[in-house]
Structures are given as C-alpha cells and as structure tokens.
C-alpha cells in the first residue's frame, strides 16, 4: 500500500492498515498470505495523498483532501483510497477532457471511513465514492443524504473538466445505530425484563431487535415500529412478562394482541403486538423452521438461534439484529451489512427456497428494491419468474395481503414507475388483479360478464399517468413531496425526461395542475366545506394509478348478491380490500372517462362572445364538475378525472411517447384538456362541486307552491344549480328575483 502513495503530511497508521483494493481486478490480485493487493510496481509520482487540517480544533470535523494524479503512462486503471476523517463540505471531482487526467478532489467528505468502510475509487473517468458501474452509487450505501450530479465545467486555465459534484451534503449517513431517547428507554425496559426473568427463574432470555428497524436505523430513516426476537420462549409469553413488569412499576397494564400462525397462507410465525411508550412492538420467538422433502414448512416452528432465524428471513438486509444487551449490530448471514452498503436485494438462502417459503416475498422484493433503489440479485430475478412460485403466490397467499403490498408500491411515488415496470417484467398482473371467479357461496360472485382487454395497456396507461403526475410534482413541489428514502440516486426514464422537458412550464400544461383544488374564491358565496384527506396528493396519485391498472376491466361486470357492479370495483373492494373511499373514487374515475372526453371536446377554442353560448359552455363545464365530484371521495380531486381521460386518449400514441416523441396531435390533446381547466377557472366555477343551493328547498317550495318531493329536488338540481353556474357571484336575492321573473322555467 505504501508503494502506491507518497504522503505530504502525516496520516494515521489506520489509513494504511486498511486493505485497499481495485475495481478492475485484471491489474491486481489479492495475496492470500498478506491479504493485500499486489501487482505491477508504480512510481511514487503516480499518486499522492494529502491530509489537511480544518479550521476547527474538533478532530471529528477536520477536512481531508486527497489529490490523485493518474498519468496515461501508468497501467493503473483504478484504485481505492480510504480516509479516517469525518469532515464536511462538497465533493468536486474533475478529469481533464483533453489530457485524461484526474486532477483534484477538494473538500472530501468521507465520514469516519475506517469505521464504516467508506471508499474512494479512482475510475478511468471519475474519482468517486462508489461502485464501478454507476457514478451515482456510493460504495457505502448510507454515506450521503444527497445524490451526485454531473456537469461539464470550464477550468480557469481554459481546460475543460468533467465534474461530478455532491451538493448540499449536510447530513452524512454513517452506518451505526443511533437510538432516540424513547428507543433507549424501550431498550432499557426490555433489558430490565430479561434481567428480572433471569433473577426469578434462573434462566436467561436474550432480546434482539430484528428486521426493518435495524435496516432503517442504519440508513438513517424514520422507524415507526419495532420487531423483537427472543430465543428461549414464544413472543406472547415475553410480551406478558413486559406487561407485568410495567404494571408492577405503575406504568399500567398493557393490552396484548396475539396473531396465530397460518401455515396454509404462508404465515409461519405467531406474533404478539402491544404498544410500549407510544411505539408498536411485535414480539416473536427466533425461529428454526423445519421443511419436508418437498420444501414445505411443517406445522411446527421450534426455537432457533439468531443464526437460524436470520437465514429464514426474506432478504439479507432484513436479517440484521440489534442486540440490546451488547448494543451491537449482528449480521449472521455475513452479507447483510455489505448488501446494505452496496445496494443489493439478496436472499439469505437460495432465492427459490426463500420465495417458496413465502411467495409474497416476490412483491416485497420489488418493494424494497424500488423503495431504496437497490438492485435485485440475479438468482432472485430468476426465481421470481418461476411459474411454480407464482402459482403458489396466487393460491396460497390471500389477495388482501397482496393488495397491501401493492398499495405500498403505489404509495412510494419516487419508485412507483420502476415498480410498475418490474411487475410487468415478472408478469404479475393476474396475481395482483385476478379476474373475478364465479363462486358456489350464496353471497359470492354469481355471474361474470364481459371481456377483459389487453393487460399490457394497463402498464402503458400507468406509464403515461406517471408522466402526467410528474409534471404535477414539478409544478407544485413541496418539501414533503420531495421525501425520498432511496440510498442511491434514482435512474431516470430517458423518454419520460424528454417529455417532461417539452411539457413543464409551457402554456399547454399551465392549468393542468394542481390536481387538488384549494380554497374557493371569496367572491363566490354558499360554499360548503369539503371533507379533507390526510394526504390528498398521495391519495389522488394512488387513485389514478389504480384506475389505470384496472382499466382493462372497463367492459366487464360481476354480479354479487344480485347486484351488478363493475369488475374493477369487485376486484378492488372484495379481493384487494381497498378502502371504501378509494374504491368509490376509482369507480367514479373509470365511469367518467367518456364523459370527461365529451365535456372537453364541447369547449370552444375561444371564450364565446355571445352571452347565451357562454352560459351554455359554463353549464357544460359546471355540471360535469358537479357530476364527477358528487362522490365525497372525489370532490377536490375532480381534475384527476381529466388526467385519466387524457391518459386514455394518449394511449394509442404510447410507442412514440415511450421514445420521448410528442407530436402535434398529442400536443393538441393536452392543450384541449388544459383549456377546459383554464376555462373553468376563468368562469370561477372550478369549485362548484362544493356549492350549496343558493335557494333552499323550503323557499322554493313556498314560492312555487310545490310540495317537497322528487319534483322539487329535480328543479333544484336542474334549474337552480344551472342558474348558479351561470351566475357564480350572484346573491340569493338575485336568484329570487330571477325565479319571480321566469316562472316558465319551473313548469
């Protein structure tokens, strides 16, 4: 290692004691005896490293600057340097386009690289932190809170340099567990329970936090629940010990929810859940499942060791343990920490065996890969395509569990488009959205009629809708919208990026957004407050994606309990167990595709000069809005109907859109939908869905001498509301005068 570097200031011994290695192994080989890479000799002038002191006396904040000069005469293609410092700042890596020389890396910010294995890699074009194949990926997955961006910069001397710059790195993410105050109290409580049990019973119980909590803490992500694994008793018994321990100390008795195992549905482990200090905690024993010759799980799960339990988990990054007794992370597969750093979704056992144990892990694999932007290992990709595993996924896993996994995929806005692509590549449409089947049960599906269209159109439509939603996210971006837990910079769809360049910030999309209508103008009276969703943008996007995926069922119906309902509603409501509001919204969106298209096509290119034509257009727009938003689940989100209809109209042009081509005909389609929304706002009727009748039924009944009933309701809807749409800023007195002057309108 010393032969590779000449130091111009004193570096600690740990800088050289760590093993260095190269990206391209053809130039180096590892010596089995010395555990160092050996290869052709290098002159001291080939590379140089400099450690610089920072402006502060705090050693944890010292800057480290490494300057590497790679000359064309050397045979070294790449190397790795490690820094023990934990400085702050920006990384700028430059390589001369003319000379091919990597010239400088100022303000290096490797946080505590010796402890976490952070690595500098000098590639043939860039000197970056990370993997050979992608500039954007960092070798220690949890190092940085911001991605790399690339650009070409002009050097002061006139030479052009290719630059890779890591900007705004304010919170580096080294891989260690940092407990919050509440988590520390919980760990102290659990350790106290274990000590108390040992003192009373003379037997030890070791408590570990398992799975997703450990993974997310290492990645510096928020954690909302904790999974506890115990080694010598079932989780329910330990949960009772915790409850009794807390009650004895005046913290109240806790309610414990026990969820039994169901091997037929691939739920192999009993768990118990209780709330401790405001956090949901699941308790289970460490498992050592026994399989028969057919690789089926037997109906018993015996107590296992942490090693055995880790190998029965879904992925190596979820097989890490935090031992509360030793305050340490345990990686029994030997791959979990490396896969977390390098960004891989890998199974502890052979992928086929892991997926066979629980086929739902196929969808979990896609979810974690898209959530963190990790890559899926080759054997896992192959196993996901195995027809036997997919058949078991359809027959042994409840559609409700599948529906929950799919919803989590859809709600991850940042990784949703990749998730849809992986679902398509793995031919999982029928797994998630199965065709309704006639049932022998009295209250089941008694008939299925109609034809399902090509399911590939569902993925195409979802792709188009995602593009339209991304225009929206650019237009009305907020800090909450930007939240993304991906460790590595996400790959962008080149075609979608080309379309976004052509549609963002241009007149033809100026009124397509926002999708969620804000408060109505104060000039319009009689607005009724609408029910608010907790996350309206997330809900709107979810409804659009579900509507797109269920679009192939638009001409199919199912008869349930004598009622004929759309097959899409049947699937979403009874199979996927969707929320009622989401089911109602998706049903409304699918039903109004043709209506939205007709309403959009009825609008003139210019605002009509004739008063009667203008009022007619106002009624067309206003009554469509009130019709689509009549369902509470839609209301403020009524523009989603137009976005879905636009996506359906653009569907025949998918192939050219997928190449980033937006022709004049497609632009005309977008423009007319934009015009509809523009005209609704111009007329001040884009909030008419929330209007109450300006004249109540009692007043109208008195003035027209009509008793309350269907006729009065029809007049309110078809006459009074139409007048309100034509006169959005008028008062109740204006309406009463009009009623008195136009009795013929109510005959």
JSON list of C-alpha atoms in Angstrom, two decimals, residues 233-366:
[
{"chain": "A", "resi": 233, "resn": "UNK", "atom": "CA", "xyz": [-39.74, -18.52, 24.78]},
{"chain": "A", "resi": 234, "resn": "UNK", "atom": "CA", "xyz": [-42.56, -17.56, 22.46]},
{"chain": "A", "resi": 235, "resn": "UNK", "atom": "CA", "xyz": [-43.24, -13.90, 21.86]},
{"chain": "A", "resi": 236, "resn": "UNK", "atom": "CA", "xyz": [-46.60, -13.97, 23.64]},
{"chain": "A", "resi": 237, "resn": "UNK", "atom": "CA", "xyz": [-45.01, -15.15, 26.89]},
{"chain": "A", "resi": 238, "resn": "UNK", "atom": "CA", "xyz": [-42.34, -12.48, 26.76]},
{"chain": "A", "resi": 239, "resn": "UNK", "atom": "CA", "xyz": [-44.96, -9.81, 25.97]},
{"chain": "A", "resi": 240, "resn": "UNK", "atom": "CA", "xyz": [-46.79, -10.87, 29.14]},
{"chain": "A", "resi": 241, "resn": "UNK", "atom": "CA", "xyz": [-43.55, -10.50, 31.08]},
{"chain": "A", "resi": 242, "resn": "UNK", "atom": "CA", "xyz": [-43.17, -6.97, 29.72]},
{"chain": "A", "resi": 243, "resn": "UNK", "atom": "CA", "xyz": [-46.76, -6.10, 30.59]},
{"chain": "A", "resi": 244, "resn": "UNK", "atom": "CA", "xyz": [-46.39, -7.45, 34.15]},
{"chain": "A", "resi": 245, "resn": "UNK", "atom": "CA", "xyz": [-43.05, -5.66, 34.60]},
{"chain": "A", "resi": 246, "resn": "UNK", "atom": "CA", "xyz": [-44.56, -2.32, 33.52]},
{"chain": "A", "resi": 247, "resn": "UNK", "atom": "CA", "xyz": [-47.66, -2.83, 35.66]},
{"chain": "A", "resi": 248, "resn": "UNK", "atom": "CA", "xyz": [-45.53, -3.56, 38.73]},
{"chain": "A", "resi": 249, "resn": "UNK", "atom": "CA", "xyz": [-43.79, -0.24, 38.20]},
{"chain": "A", "resi": 250, "resn": "UNK", "atom": "CA", "xyz": [-47.00, 1.74, 37.92]},
{"chain": "A", "resi": 251, "resn": "UNK", "atom": "CA", "xyz": [-46.99, 2.08, 34.13]},
{"chain": "A", "resi": 252, "resn": "UNK", "atom": "CA", "xyz": [-50.36, 0.39, 33.66]},
{"chain": "A", "resi": 253, "resn": "UNK", "atom": "CA", "xyz": [-51.41, -2.95, 32.26]},
{"chain": "A", "resi": 254, "resn": "UNK", "atom": "CA", "xyz": [-50.96, -3.33, 28.51]},
{"chain": "A", "resi": 255, "resn": "UNK", "atom": "CA", "xyz": [-53.29, -4.97, 26.01]},
{"chain": "A", "resi": 256, "resn": "UNK", "atom": "CA", "xyz": [-51.61, -7.72, 24.00]},
{"chain": "A", "resi": 257, "resn": "UNK", "atom": "CA", "xyz": [-52.90, -8.76, 20.58]},
{"chain": "A", "resi": 258, "resn": "UNK", "atom": "CA", "xyz": [-51.98, -12.33, 19.64]},
{"chain": "A", "resi": 259, "resn": "UNK", "atom": "CA", "xyz": [-51.80, -13.28, 15.95]},
{"chain": "A", "resi": 260, "resn": "UNK", "atom": "CA", "xyz": [-51.55, -17.01, 15.40]},
{"chain": "A", "resi": 261, "resn": "UNK", "atom": "CA", "xyz": [-49.61, -18.71, 12.64]},
{"chain": "A", "resi": 262, "resn": "UNK", "atom": "CA", "xyz": [-51.36, -19.88, 9.45]},
{"chain": "A", "resi": 263, "resn": "UNK", "atom": "CA", "xyz": [-49.10, -22.22, 7.52]},
{"chain": "A", "resi": 264, "resn": "UNK", "atom": "CA", "xyz": [-51.64, -22.70, 4.72]},
{"chain": "A", "resi": 265, "resn": "UNK", "atom": "CA", "xyz": [-51.38, -18.98, 3.99]},
{"chain": "A", "resi": 266, "resn": "UNK", "atom": "CA", "xyz": [-47.57, -18.83, 4.45]},
{"chain": "A", "resi": 267, "resn": "UNK", "atom": "CA", "xyz": [-47.92, -17.10, 7.84]},
{"chain": "A", "resi": 268, "resn": "UNK", "atom": "CA", "xyz": [-45.46, -19.33, 9.67]},
{"chain": "A", "resi": 269, "resn": "UNK", "atom": "CA", "xyz": [-44.79, -17.46, 12.88]},
{"chain": "A", "resi": 270, "resn": "UNK", "atom": "CA", "xyz": [-47.04, -16.46, 15.75]},
{"chain": "A", "resi": 271, "resn": "UNK", "atom": "CA", "xyz": [-46.60, -12.85, 16.82]},
{"chain": "A", "resi": 272, "resn": "UNK", "atom": "CA", "xyz": [-47.92, -10.71, 19.65]},
{"chain": "A", "resi": 273, "resn": "UNK", "atom": "CA", "xyz": [-48.31, -6.95, 19.48]},
{"chain": "A", "resi": 274, "resn": "UNK", "atom": "CA", "xyz": [-48.52, -4.31, 22.18]},
{"chain": "A", "resi": 275, "resn": "UNK", "atom": "CA", "xyz": [-47.96, -0.58, 22.50]},
{"chain": "A", "resi": 276, "resn": "UNK", "atom": "CA", "xyz": [-44.99, 0.45, 24.62]},
{"chain": "A", "resi": 277, "resn": "UNK", "atom": "CA", "xyz": [-44.22, 4.12, 25.21]},
{"chain": "A", "resi": 278, "resn": "UNK", "atom": "CA", "xyz": [-46.17, 5.09, 22.14]},
{"chain": "A", "resi": 279, "resn": "UNK", "atom": "CA", "xyz": [-44.46, 2.62, 19.78]},
{"chain": "A", "resi": 280, "resn": "UNK", "atom": "CA", "xyz": [-45.99, -0.53, 18.33]},
{"chain": "A", "resi": 281, "resn": "UNK", "atom": "CA", "xyz": [-43.84, -3.54, 19.25]},
{"chain": "A", "resi": 282, "resn": "UNK", "atom": "CA", "xyz": [-44.17, -7.06, 17.82]},
{"chain": "A", "resi": 283, "resn": "UNK", "atom": "CA", "xyz": [-42.84, -9.97, 19.87]},
{"chain": "A", "resi": 284, "resn": "UNK", "atom": "CA", "xyz": [-41.90, -13.35, 18.38]},
{"chain": "A", "resi": 285, "resn": "UNK", "atom": "CA", "xyz": [-39.51, -16.17, 19.09]},
{"chain": "A", "resi": 286, "resn": "UNK", "atom": "CA", "xyz": [-36.44, -16.71, 16.95]},
{"chain": "A", "resi": 287, "resn": "UNK", "atom": "CA", "xyz": [-37.38, -19.43, 14.52]},
{"chain": "A", "resi": 288, "resn": "UNK", "atom": "CA", "xyz": [-35.87, -22.56, 13.12]},
{"chain": "A", "resi": 289, "resn": "UNK", "atom": "CA", "xyz": [-38.49, -23.83, 10.73]},
{"chain": "A", "resi": 290, "resn": "UNK", "atom": "CA", "xyz": [-38.44, -27.46, 9.63]},
{"chain": "A", "resi": 291, "resn": "UNK", "atom": "CA", "xyz": [-39.12, -28.39, 6.00]},
{"chain": "A", "resi": 292, "resn": "UNK", "atom": "CA", "xyz": [-40.12, -31.69, 4.46]},
{"chain": "A", "resi": 293, "resn": "UNK", "atom": "CA", "xyz": [-38.71, -33.25, 1.30]},
{"chain": "A", "resi": 294, "resn": "UNK", "atom": "CA", "xyz": [-40.95, -31.05, -0.87]},
{"chain": "A", "resi": 295, "resn": "UNK", "atom": "CA", "xyz": [-39.52, -27.91, 0.78]},
{"chain": "A", "resi": 296, "resn": "UNK", "atom": "CA", "xyz": [-42.83, -27.28, 2.53]},
{"chain": "A", "resi": 297, "resn": "UNK", "atom": "CA", "xyz": [-42.84, -25.80, 6.00]},
{"chain": "A", "resi": 298, "resn": "UNK", "atom": "CA", "xyz": [-44.05, -28.26, 8.62]},
{"chain": "A", "resi": 299, "resn": "UNK", "atom": "CA", "xyz": [-46.62, -27.05, 11.11]},
{"chain": "A", "resi": 300, "resn": "UNK", "atom": "CA", "xyz": [-44.12, -26.63, 13.91]},
{"chain": "A", "resi": 301, "resn": "UNK", "atom": "CA", "xyz": [-41.58, -23.86, 14.40]},
{"chain": "A", "resi": 302, "resn": "UNK", "atom": "CA", "xyz": [-39.04, -24.72, 17.06]},
{"chain": "A", "resi": 303, "resn": "UNK", "atom": "CA", "xyz": [-36.97, -22.20, 18.98]},
{"chain": "A", "resi": 304, "resn": "UNK", "atom": "CA", "xyz": [-33.97, -21.26, 16.92]},
{"chain": "A", "resi": 305, "resn": "UNK", "atom": "CA", "xyz": [-30.72, -19.41, 17.24]},
{"chain": "A", "resi": 306, "resn": "UNK", "atom": "CA", "xyz": [-30.19, -15.95, 15.76]},
{"chain": "A", "resi": 307, "resn": "UNK", "atom": "CA", "xyz": [-28.15, -17.63, 13.03]},
{"chain": "A", "resi": 308, "resn": "UNK", "atom": "CA", "xyz": [-31.03, -19.94, 12.07]},
{"chain": "A", "resi": 309, "resn": "UNK", "atom": "CA", "xyz": [-33.58, -17.16, 12.28]},
{"chain": "A", "resi": 310, "resn": "UNK", "atom": "CA", "xyz": [-31.52, -14.87, 10.04]},
{"chain": "A", "resi": 311, "resn": "UNK", "atom": "CA", "xyz": [-31.39, -17.49, 7.29]},
{"chain": "A", "resi": 312, "resn": "UNK", "atom": "CA", "xyz": [-35.18, -17.90, 7.37]},
{"chain": "A", "resi": 313, "resn": "UNK", "atom": "CA", "xyz": [-35.79, -14.20, 6.75]},
{"chain": "A", "resi": 314, "resn": "UNK", "atom": "CA", "xyz": [-36.67, -12.76, 3.38]},
{"chain": "A", "resi": 315, "resn": "UNK", "atom": "CA", "xyz": [-33.59, -10.71, 2.49]},
{"chain": "A", "resi": 316, "resn": "UNK", "atom": "CA", "xyz": [-30.13, -10.20, 3.92]},
{"chain": "A", "resi": 317, "resn": "UNK", "atom": "CA", "xyz": [-30.76, -6.50, 4.60]},
{"chain": "A", "resi": 318, "resn": "UNK", "atom": "CA", "xyz": [-33.72, -7.55, 6.78]},
{"chain": "A", "resi": 319, "resn": "UNK", "atom": "CA", "xyz": [-31.75, -10.29, 8.57]},
{"chain": "A", "resi": 320, "resn": "UNK", "atom": "CA", "xyz": [-29.74, -7.95, 10.78]},
{"chain": "A", "resi": 321, "resn": "UNK", "atom": "CA", "xyz": [-30.17, -7.91, 14.56]},
{"chain": "A", "resi": 322, "resn": "UNK", "atom": "CA", "xyz": [-29.54, -5.27, 17.18]},
{"chain": "A", "resi": 323, "resn": "UNK", "atom": "CA", "xyz": [-28.53, -6.92, 20.44]},
{"chain": "A", "resi": 324, "resn": "UNK", "atom": "CA", "xyz": [-29.85, -4.69, 23.22]},
{"chain": "A", "resi": 325, "resn": "UNK", "atom": "CA", "xyz": [-27.55, -6.36, 25.77]},
{"chain": "A", "resi": 326, "resn": "UNK", "atom": "CA", "xyz": [-24.32, -5.63, 23.90]},
{"chain": "A", "resi": 327, "resn": "UNK", "atom": "CA", "xyz": [-25.50, -2.54, 21.99]},
{"chain": "A", "resi": 328, "resn": "UNK", "atom": "CA", "xyz": [-24.24, -4.02, 18.73]},
{"chain": "A", "resi": 329, "resn": "UNK", "atom": "CA", "xyz": [-25.45, -4.96, 15.25]},
{"chain": "A", "resi": 330, "resn": "UNK", "atom": "CA", "xyz": [-25.25, -8.68, 14.43]},
{"chain": "A", "resi": 331, "resn": "UNK", "atom": "CA", "xyz": [-25.00, -9.88, 10.82]},
{"chain": "A", "resi": 332, "resn": "UNK", "atom": "CA", "xyz": [-25.32, -13.68, 10.94]},
{"chain": "A", "resi": 333, "resn": "UNK", "atom": "CA", "xyz": [-25.64, -14.13, 7.17]},
{"chain": "A", "resi": 334, "resn": "UNK", "atom": "CA", "xyz": [-22.37, -12.28, 6.67]},
{"chain": "A", "resi": 335, "resn": "UNK", "atom": "CA", "xyz": [-23.95, -10.39, 3.78]},
{"chain": "A", "resi": 336, "resn": "UNK", "atom": "CA", "xyz": [-26.48, -8.02, 5.28]},
{"chain": "A", "resi": 337, "resn": "UNK", "atom": "CA", "xyz": [-24.21, -5.07, 6.00]},
{"chain": "A", "resi": 338, "resn": "UNK", "atom": "CA", "xyz": [-22.38, -5.42, 2.70]},
{"chain": "A", "resi": 339, "resn": "UNK", "atom": "CA", "xyz": [-25.65, -5.62, 0.75]},
{"chain": "A", "resi": 340, "resn": "UNK", "atom": "CA", "xyz": [-26.93, -2.59, 2.64]},
{"chain": "A", "resi": 341, "resn": "UNK", "atom": "CA", "xyz": [-23.78, -0.67, 1.74]},
{"chain": "A", "resi": 342, "resn": "UNK", "atom": "CA", "xyz": [-23.63, -1.82, -1.87]},
{"chain": "A", "resi": 343, "resn": "UNK", "atom": "CA", "xyz": [-27.35, -1.69, -2.61]},
{"chain": "A", "resi": 344, "resn": "UNK", "atom": "CA", "xyz": [-28.44, -5.29, -3.23]},
{"chain": "A", "resi": 345, "resn": "UNK", "atom": "CA", "xyz": [-31.63, -7.19, -2.57]},
{"chain": "A", "resi": 346, "resn": "UNK", "atom": "CA", "xyz": [-30.42, -10.73, -1.92]},
{"chain": "A", "resi": 347, "resn": "UNK", "atom": "CA", "xyz": [-31.96, -13.73, -0.17]},
{"chain": "A", "resi": 348, "resn": "UNK", "atom": "CA", "xyz": [-30.09, -15.44, 2.71]},
{"chain": "A", "resi": 349, "resn": "UNK", "atom": "CA", "xyz": [-30.80, -18.92, 1.30]},
{"chain": "A", "resi": 350, "resn": "UNK", "atom": "CA", "xyz": [-31.19, -19.89, -2.34]},
{"chain": "A", "resi": 351, "resn": "UNK", "atom": "CA", "xyz": [-33.74, -17.49, -3.81]},
{"chain": "A", "resi": 352, "resn": "UNK", "atom": "CA", "xyz": [-36.07, -20.29, -4.94]},
{"chain": "A", "resi": 353, "resn": "UNK", "atom": "CA", "xyz": [-36.23, -21.73, -1.40]},
{"chain": "A", "resi": 354, "resn": "UNK", "atom": "CA", "xyz": [-36.80, -18.32, 0.18]},
{"chain": "A", "resi": 355, "resn": "UNK", "atom": "CA", "xyz": [-39.63, -17.43, -2.21]},
{"chain": "A", "resi": 356, "resn": "UNK", "atom": "CA", "xyz": [-41.16, -20.88, -1.90]},
{"chain": "A", "resi": 357, "resn": "UNK", "atom": "CA", "xyz": [-41.39, -20.49, 1.88]},
{"chain": "A", "resi": 358, "resn": "UNK", "atom": "CA", "xyz": [-43.42, -17.30, 1.39]},
{"chain": "A", "resi": 359, "resn": "UNK", "atom": "CA", "xyz": [-44.21, -16.30, -2.23]},
{"chain": "A", "resi": 360, "resn": "UNK", "atom": "CA", "xyz": [-45.35, -12.85, -1.09]},
{"chain": "A", "resi": 361, "resn": "UNK", "atom": "CA", "xyz": [-41.64, -12.11, -0.83]},
{"chain": "A", "resi": 362, "resn": "UNK", "atom": "CA", "xyz": [-41.67, -11.59, -4.60]},
{"chain": "A", "resi": 363, "resn": "UNK", "atom": "CA", "xyz": [-43.67, -8.40, -4.12]},
{"chain": "A", "resi": 364, "resn": "UNK", "atom": "CA", "xyz": [-41.64, -7.47, -1.06]},
{"chain": "A", "resi": 365, "resn": "UNK", "atom": "CA", "xyz": [-38.51, -7.84, -3.18]},
{"chain": "A", "resi": 366, "resn": "UNK", "atom": "CA", "xyz": [-39.90, -5.35, -5.69]}
]
